[in-house]
Short mmCIF file of C-alpha atoms and ligand atoms in Angstrom, two decimals:
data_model
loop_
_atom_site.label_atom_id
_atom_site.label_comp_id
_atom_site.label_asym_id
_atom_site.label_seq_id
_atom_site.Cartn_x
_atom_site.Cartn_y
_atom_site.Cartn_z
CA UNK Y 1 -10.85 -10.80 -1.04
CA UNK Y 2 -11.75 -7.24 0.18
CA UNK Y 3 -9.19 -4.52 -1.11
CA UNK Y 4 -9.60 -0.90 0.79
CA UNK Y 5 -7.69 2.44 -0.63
CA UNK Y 6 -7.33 5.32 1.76
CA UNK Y 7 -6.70 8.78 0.36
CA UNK Y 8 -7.84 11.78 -1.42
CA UNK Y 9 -9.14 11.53 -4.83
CA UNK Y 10 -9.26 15.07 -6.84
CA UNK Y 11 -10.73 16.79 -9.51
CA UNK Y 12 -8.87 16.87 -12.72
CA UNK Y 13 -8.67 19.98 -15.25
CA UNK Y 14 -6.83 18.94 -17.95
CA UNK Y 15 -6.46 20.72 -21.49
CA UNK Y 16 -8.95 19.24 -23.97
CA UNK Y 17 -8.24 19.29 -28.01
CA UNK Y 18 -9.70 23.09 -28.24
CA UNK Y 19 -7.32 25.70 -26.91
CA UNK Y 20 -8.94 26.99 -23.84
CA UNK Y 21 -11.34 24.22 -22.90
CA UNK Y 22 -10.66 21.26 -20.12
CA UNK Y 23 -11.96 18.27 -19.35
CA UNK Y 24 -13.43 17.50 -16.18
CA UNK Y 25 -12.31 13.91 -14.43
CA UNK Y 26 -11.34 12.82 -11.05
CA UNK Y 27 -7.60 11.53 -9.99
CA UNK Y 28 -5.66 10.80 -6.99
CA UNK Y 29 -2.71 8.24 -6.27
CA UNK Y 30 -4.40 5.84 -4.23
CA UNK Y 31 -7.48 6.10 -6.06
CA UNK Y 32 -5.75 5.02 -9.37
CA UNK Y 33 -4.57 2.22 -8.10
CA UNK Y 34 -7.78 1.26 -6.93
CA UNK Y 35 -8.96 1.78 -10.29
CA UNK Y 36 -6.77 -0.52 -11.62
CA UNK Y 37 -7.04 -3.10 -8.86
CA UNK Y 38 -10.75 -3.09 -9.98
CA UNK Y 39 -9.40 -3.81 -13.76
CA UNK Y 40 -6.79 -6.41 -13.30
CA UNK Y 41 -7.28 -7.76 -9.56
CA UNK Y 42 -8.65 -11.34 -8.77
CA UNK Y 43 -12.47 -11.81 -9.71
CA UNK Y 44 -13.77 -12.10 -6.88
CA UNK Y 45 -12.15 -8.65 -5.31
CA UNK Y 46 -14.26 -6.04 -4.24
CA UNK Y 47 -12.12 -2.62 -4.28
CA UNK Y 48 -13.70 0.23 -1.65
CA UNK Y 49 -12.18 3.56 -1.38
CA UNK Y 50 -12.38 5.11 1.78
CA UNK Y 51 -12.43 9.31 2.02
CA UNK Y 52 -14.15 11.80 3.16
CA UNK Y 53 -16.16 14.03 0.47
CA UNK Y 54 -18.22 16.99 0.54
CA UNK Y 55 -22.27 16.76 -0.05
CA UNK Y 56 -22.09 19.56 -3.09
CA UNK Y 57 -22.65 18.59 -6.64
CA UNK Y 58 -19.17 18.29 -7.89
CA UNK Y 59 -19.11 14.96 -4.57
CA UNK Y 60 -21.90 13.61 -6.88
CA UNK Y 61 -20.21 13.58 -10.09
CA UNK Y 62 -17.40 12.12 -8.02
CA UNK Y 63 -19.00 9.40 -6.19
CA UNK Y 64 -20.72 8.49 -9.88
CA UNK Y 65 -17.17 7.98 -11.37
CA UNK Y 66 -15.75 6.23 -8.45
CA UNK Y 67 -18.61 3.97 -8.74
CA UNK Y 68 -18.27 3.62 -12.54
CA UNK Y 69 -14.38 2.56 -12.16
CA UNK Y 70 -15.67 -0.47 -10.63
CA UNK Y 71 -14.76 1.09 -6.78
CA UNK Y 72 -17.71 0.87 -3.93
CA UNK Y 73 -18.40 4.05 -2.28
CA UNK Y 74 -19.76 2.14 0.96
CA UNK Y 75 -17.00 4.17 3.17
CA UNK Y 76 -17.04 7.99 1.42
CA UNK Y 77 -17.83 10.03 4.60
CA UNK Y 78 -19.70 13.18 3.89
CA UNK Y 79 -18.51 16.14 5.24
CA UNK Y 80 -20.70 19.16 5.37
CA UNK Y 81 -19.39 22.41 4.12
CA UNK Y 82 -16.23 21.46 2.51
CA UNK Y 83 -15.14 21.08 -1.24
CA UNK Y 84 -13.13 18.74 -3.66
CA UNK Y 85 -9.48 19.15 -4.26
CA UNK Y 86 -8.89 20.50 -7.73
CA UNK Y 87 -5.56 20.62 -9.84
CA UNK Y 88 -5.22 21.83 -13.05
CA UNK Y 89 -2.83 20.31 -16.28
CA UNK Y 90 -1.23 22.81 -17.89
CA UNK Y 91 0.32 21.98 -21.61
CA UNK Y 92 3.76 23.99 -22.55
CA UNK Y 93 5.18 22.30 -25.95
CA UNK Y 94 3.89 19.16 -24.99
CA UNK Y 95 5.42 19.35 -21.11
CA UNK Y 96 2.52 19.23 -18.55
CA UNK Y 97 2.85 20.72 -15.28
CA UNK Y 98 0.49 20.82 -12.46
CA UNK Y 99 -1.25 23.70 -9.97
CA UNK Y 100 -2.90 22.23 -6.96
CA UNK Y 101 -5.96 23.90 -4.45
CA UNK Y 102 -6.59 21.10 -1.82
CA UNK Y 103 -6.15 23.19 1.46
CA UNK Y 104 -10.19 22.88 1.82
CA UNK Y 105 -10.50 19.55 0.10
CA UNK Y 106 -12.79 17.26 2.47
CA UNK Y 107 -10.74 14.41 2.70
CA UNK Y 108 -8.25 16.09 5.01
CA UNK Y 109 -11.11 14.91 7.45
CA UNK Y 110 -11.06 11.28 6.24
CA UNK Y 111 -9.32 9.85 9.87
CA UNK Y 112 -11.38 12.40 11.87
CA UNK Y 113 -13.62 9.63 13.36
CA UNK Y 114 -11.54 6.24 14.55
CA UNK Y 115 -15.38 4.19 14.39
CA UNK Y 116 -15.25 4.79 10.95
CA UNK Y 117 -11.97 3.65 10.16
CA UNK Y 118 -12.00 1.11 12.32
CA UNK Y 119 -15.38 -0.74 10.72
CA UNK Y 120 -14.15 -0.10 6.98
CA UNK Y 121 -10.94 -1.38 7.91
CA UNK Y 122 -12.45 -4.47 10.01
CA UNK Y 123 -14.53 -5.62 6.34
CA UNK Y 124 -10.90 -5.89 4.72
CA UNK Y 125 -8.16 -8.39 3.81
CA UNK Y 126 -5.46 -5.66 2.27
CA UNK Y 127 -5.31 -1.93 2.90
CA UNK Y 128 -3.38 0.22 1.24
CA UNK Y 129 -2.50 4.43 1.88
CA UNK Y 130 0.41 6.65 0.80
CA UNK Y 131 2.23 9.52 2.00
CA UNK Y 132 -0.18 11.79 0.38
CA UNK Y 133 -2.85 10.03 2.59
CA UNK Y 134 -0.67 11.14 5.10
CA UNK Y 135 0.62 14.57 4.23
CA UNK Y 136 -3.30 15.71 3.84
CA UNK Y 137 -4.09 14.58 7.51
CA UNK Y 138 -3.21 16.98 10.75
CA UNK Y 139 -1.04 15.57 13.22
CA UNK Y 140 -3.00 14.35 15.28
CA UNK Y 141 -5.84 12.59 12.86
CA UNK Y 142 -2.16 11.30 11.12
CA UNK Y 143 -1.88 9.61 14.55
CA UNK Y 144 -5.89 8.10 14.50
CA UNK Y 145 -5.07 6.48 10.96
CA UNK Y 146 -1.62 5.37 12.63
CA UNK Y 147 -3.64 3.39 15.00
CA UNK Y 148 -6.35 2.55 13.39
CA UNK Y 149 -3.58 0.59 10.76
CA UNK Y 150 -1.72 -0.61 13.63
CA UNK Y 151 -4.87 -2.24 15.23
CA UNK Y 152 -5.67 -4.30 12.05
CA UNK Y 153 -1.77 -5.04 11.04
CA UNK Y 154 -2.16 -6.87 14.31
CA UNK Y 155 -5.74 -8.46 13.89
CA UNK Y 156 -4.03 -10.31 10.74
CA UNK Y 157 -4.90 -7.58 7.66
CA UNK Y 158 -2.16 -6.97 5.19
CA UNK Y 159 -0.99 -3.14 5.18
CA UNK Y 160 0.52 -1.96 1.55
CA UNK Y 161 2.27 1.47 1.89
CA UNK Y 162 3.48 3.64 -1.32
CA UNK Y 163 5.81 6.61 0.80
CA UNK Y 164 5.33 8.60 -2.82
CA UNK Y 165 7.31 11.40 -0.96
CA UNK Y 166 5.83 15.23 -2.12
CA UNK Y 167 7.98 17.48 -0.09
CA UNK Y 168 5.36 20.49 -1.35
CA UNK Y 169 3.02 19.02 0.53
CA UNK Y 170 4.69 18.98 4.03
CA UNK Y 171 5.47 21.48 6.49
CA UNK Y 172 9.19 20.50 6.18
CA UNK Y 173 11.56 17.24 4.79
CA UNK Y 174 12.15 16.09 8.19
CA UNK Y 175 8.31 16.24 8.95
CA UNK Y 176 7.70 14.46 5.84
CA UNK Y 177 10.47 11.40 6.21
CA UNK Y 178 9.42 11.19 10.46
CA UNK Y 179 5.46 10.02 9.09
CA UNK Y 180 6.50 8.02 6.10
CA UNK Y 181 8.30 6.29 8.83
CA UNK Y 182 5.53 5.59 10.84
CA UNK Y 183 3.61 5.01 7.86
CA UNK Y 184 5.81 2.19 7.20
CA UNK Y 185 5.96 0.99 10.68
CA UNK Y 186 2.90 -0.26 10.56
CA UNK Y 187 2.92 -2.07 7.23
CA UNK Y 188 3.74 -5.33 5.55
CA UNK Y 189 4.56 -4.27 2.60
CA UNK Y 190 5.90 -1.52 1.01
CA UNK Y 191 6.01 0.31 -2.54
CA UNK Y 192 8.90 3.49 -2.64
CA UNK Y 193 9.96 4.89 -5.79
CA UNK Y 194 13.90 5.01 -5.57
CA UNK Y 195 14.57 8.39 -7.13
CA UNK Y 196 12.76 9.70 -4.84
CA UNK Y 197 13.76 8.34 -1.64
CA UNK Y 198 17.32 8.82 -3.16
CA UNK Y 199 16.53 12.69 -2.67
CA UNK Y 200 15.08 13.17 0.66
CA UNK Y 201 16.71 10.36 2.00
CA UNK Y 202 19.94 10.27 0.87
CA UNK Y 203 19.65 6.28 -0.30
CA UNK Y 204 22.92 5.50 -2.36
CA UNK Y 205 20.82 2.57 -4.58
CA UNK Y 206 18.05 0.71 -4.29
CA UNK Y 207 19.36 -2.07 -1.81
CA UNK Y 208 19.88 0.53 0.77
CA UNK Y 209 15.88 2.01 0.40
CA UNK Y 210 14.95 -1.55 0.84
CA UNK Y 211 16.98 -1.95 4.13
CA UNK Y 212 15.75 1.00 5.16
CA UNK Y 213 12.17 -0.14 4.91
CA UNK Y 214 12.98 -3.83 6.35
CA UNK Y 215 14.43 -2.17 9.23
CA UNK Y 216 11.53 -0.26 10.06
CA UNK Y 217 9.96 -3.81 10.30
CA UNK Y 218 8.30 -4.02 6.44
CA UNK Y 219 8.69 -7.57 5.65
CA UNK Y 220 8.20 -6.99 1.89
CA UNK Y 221 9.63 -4.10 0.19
CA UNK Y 222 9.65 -3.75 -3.90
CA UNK Y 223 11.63 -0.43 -4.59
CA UNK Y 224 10.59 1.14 -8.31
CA UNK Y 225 12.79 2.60 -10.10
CA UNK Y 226 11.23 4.10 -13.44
CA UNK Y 227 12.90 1.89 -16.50
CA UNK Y 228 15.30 0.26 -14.24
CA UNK Y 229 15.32 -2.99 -13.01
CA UNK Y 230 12.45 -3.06 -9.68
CA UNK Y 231 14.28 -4.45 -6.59
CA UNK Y 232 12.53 -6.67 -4.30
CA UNK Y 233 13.14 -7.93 -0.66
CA UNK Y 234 11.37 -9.73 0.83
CA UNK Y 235 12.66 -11.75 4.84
CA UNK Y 236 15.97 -10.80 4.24
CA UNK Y 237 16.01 -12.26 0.34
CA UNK Y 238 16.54 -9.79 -2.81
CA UNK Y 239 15.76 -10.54 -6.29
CA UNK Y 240 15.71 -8.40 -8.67
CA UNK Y 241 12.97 -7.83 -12.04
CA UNK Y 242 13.52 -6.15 -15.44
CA UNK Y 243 11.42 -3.64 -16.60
CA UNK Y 244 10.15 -4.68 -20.58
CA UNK Y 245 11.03 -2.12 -22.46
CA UNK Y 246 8.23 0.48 -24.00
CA UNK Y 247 9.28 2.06 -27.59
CA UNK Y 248 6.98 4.79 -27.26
CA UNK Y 249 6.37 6.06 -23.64
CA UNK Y 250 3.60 8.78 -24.22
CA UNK Y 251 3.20 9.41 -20.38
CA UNK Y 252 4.74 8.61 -16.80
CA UNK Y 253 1.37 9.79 -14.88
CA UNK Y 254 0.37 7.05 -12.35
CA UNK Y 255 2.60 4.52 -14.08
CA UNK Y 256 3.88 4.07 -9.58
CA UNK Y 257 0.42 4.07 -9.13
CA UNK Y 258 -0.43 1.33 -11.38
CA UNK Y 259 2.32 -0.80 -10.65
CA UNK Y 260 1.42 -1.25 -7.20
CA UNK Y 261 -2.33 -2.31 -8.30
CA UNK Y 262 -0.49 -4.98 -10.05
CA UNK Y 263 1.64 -6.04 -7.71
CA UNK Y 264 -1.17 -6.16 -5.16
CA UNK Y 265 -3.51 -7.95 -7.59
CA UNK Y 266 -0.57 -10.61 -7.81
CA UNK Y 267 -0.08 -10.98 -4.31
CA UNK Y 268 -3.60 -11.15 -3.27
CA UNK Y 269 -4.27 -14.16 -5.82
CA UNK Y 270 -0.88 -15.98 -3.72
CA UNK Y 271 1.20 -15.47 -6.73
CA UNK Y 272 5.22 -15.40 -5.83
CA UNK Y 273 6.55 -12.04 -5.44
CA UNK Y 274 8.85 -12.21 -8.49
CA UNK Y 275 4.88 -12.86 -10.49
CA UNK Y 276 3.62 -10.27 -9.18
CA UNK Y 277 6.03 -7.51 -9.49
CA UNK Y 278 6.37 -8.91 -13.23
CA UNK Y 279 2.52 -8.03 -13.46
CA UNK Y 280 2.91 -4.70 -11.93
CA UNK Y 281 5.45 -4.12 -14.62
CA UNK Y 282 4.21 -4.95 -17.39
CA UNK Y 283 0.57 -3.18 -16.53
CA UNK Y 284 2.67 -0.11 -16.03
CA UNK Y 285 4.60 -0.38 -19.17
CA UNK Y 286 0.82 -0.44 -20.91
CA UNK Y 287 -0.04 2.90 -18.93
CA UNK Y 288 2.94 4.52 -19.77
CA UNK Y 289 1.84 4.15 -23.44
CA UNK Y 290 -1.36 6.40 -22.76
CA UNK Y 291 -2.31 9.54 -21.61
CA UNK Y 292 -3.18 10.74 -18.41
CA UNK Y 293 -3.28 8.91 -14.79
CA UNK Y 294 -6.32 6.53 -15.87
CA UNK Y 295 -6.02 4.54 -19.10
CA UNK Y 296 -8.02 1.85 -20.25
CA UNK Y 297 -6.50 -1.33 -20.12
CA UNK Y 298 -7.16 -5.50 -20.40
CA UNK Y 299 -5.03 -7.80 -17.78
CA UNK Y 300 -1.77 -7.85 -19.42
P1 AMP U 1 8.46 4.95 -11.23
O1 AMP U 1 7.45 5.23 -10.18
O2 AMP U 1 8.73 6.10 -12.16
O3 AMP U 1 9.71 4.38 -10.69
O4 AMP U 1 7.80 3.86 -12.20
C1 AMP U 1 6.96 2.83 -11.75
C2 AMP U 1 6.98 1.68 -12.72
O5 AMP U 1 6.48 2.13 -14.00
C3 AMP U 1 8.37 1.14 -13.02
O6 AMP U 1 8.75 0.15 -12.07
C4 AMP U 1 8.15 0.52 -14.39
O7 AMP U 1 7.55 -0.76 -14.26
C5 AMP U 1 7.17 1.48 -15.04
N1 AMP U 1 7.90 2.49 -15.84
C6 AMP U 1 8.16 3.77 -15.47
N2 AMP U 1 8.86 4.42 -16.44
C7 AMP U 1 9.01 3.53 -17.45
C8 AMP U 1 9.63 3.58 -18.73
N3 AMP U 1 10.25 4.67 -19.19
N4 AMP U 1 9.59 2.45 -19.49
C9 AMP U 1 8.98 1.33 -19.06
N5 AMP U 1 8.36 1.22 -17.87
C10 AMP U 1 8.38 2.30 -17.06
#
């Protein structure tokens, strides 16, 4: 089994134990949940993350700790003269909040060349992007990946989609709900996050984001909904999963992100949906207990 992430992973400023001093790591939606596909995925999965990073030093360190999490590097494009996307955490009594620079991050380049998508995408069983892949991209390199996805949907890959709708990041709502449309017209399966499709889309519950999705012709859609029960639909059948409580939830960073690497790692090892959204639970419940977007973890 060959997993494949597309998106832009980021440098990560966050506040370490001396006031004043940060830590240096690298984070990004689709590249957590390639990090924990490469933790809790079938054995004999290789995870590749597929971006496009500068050729600087800070690339380096990046490509190093992509490689460390397990993740080949096999499809980073290089991209001369452009930087990393950085955000910083900052701490106010305990609440974090974020500032972003990404307008010169290289990976807004990552569906520049259709060869290159075409050939990582070719040496893959399941391929996964979000709507941050997509709100990085111009129009018309949005349209490249577009094709590029539609072209293997159709040459028998499976296509995993997480809409993970950030409004900031879009010219406008409506430009933002037209692409995660496309985005999920060309996948199998996909991953939304009910609060927020209940905001930009105007969803009244979660059966009515998954109907949304299976209309757009998603055959499987599994709608999160933080501690709530997860909704799942898959050919026209719902069923329905129970989050497992967590006394002490330290930290909601990438718990979406996570889930989806387990539900993935379910589905790729034929597991029934029900299985594998259980998985993707209860790995999410244990990264909800730690800080930050990448916390160790066993198989749960
Ligand atoms: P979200 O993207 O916030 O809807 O959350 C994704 C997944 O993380 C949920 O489906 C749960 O499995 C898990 N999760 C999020 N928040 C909590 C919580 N407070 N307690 C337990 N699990 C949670």
């Amino acid at each position: 089994m060959r997993f494949l992430a597309i998106g832009e992973c980021m440098a990560e400023l966050a506040p370490a134990s001396k006031p004043g001093d940060y830590h240096l790591g690298f984070a990004g939606d689709t590249f957590n949940t390639a990090w924990y596909l490469a933790r809790v995925g079938p054995e004999d999965c290789r995870v590749s993350y597929f971006s496009a990073i500068g050729q600087d030093e800070i690339f380096r360190q990046m490509r190093d700790a992509i490689s460390a999490g397990g993740i080949d590097t096999e499809y980073l494009l290089e991209v001369a003269d452009q930087t990393v996307g950085l955000y910083l955490i900052s701490l106010n009594n305990g609440e974090r909040s974020f500032s972003y620079w990404r307008g010169q991050s290289a990976a807004r380049h990552l569906a520049d060349d259709p060869g290159s998508l075409r050939r990582a995408m070719e040496n893959s069983d399941v391929i996964y992007f979000s709507g941050i892949t997509l709100a990085i991209l111009e129009e018309a390199t949005r349209d490249t990946l577009f094709d590029a996805l539609g072209a293997a949907r159709a040459s028998g890959k499976m296509i995993a989609f997480d809409p993970n709708l950030r409004p900031g990041l879009w010219p406008s709502p409506e430009c933002m709900k037209e692409a995660v449309m496309q985005g999920a017209a060309v996948s199998d399966i996909s991953l939304p996050s009910f609060e927020d499709e209940a905001s930009w889309f105007g969803d009244a519950d979660p059966e009515a984001t998954a109907e949304r999705y299976a209309a757009a012709g998603v055959d499987t859609v599994v709608v999160k909904n933080g501690a709530g029960p997860v909704l799942y639909r898959q050919s026209s059948e719902c069923g329905v999963c129970e989050v497992p409580e967590v006394a002490d939830v330290v930290d909601t960073t990438a718990a979406g992100d996570s889930f989806n690497a387990g539900v993935l790692a379910g589905l790729m090892e034929n597991r029934s949906l029900w299985d594998s959204v259980s998985l993707g639970c209860r790995l999410a419940g244990k990264v909800v207990q730690g800080r930050g977007a990448l916390v160790p973890v066993d198989r749960p």
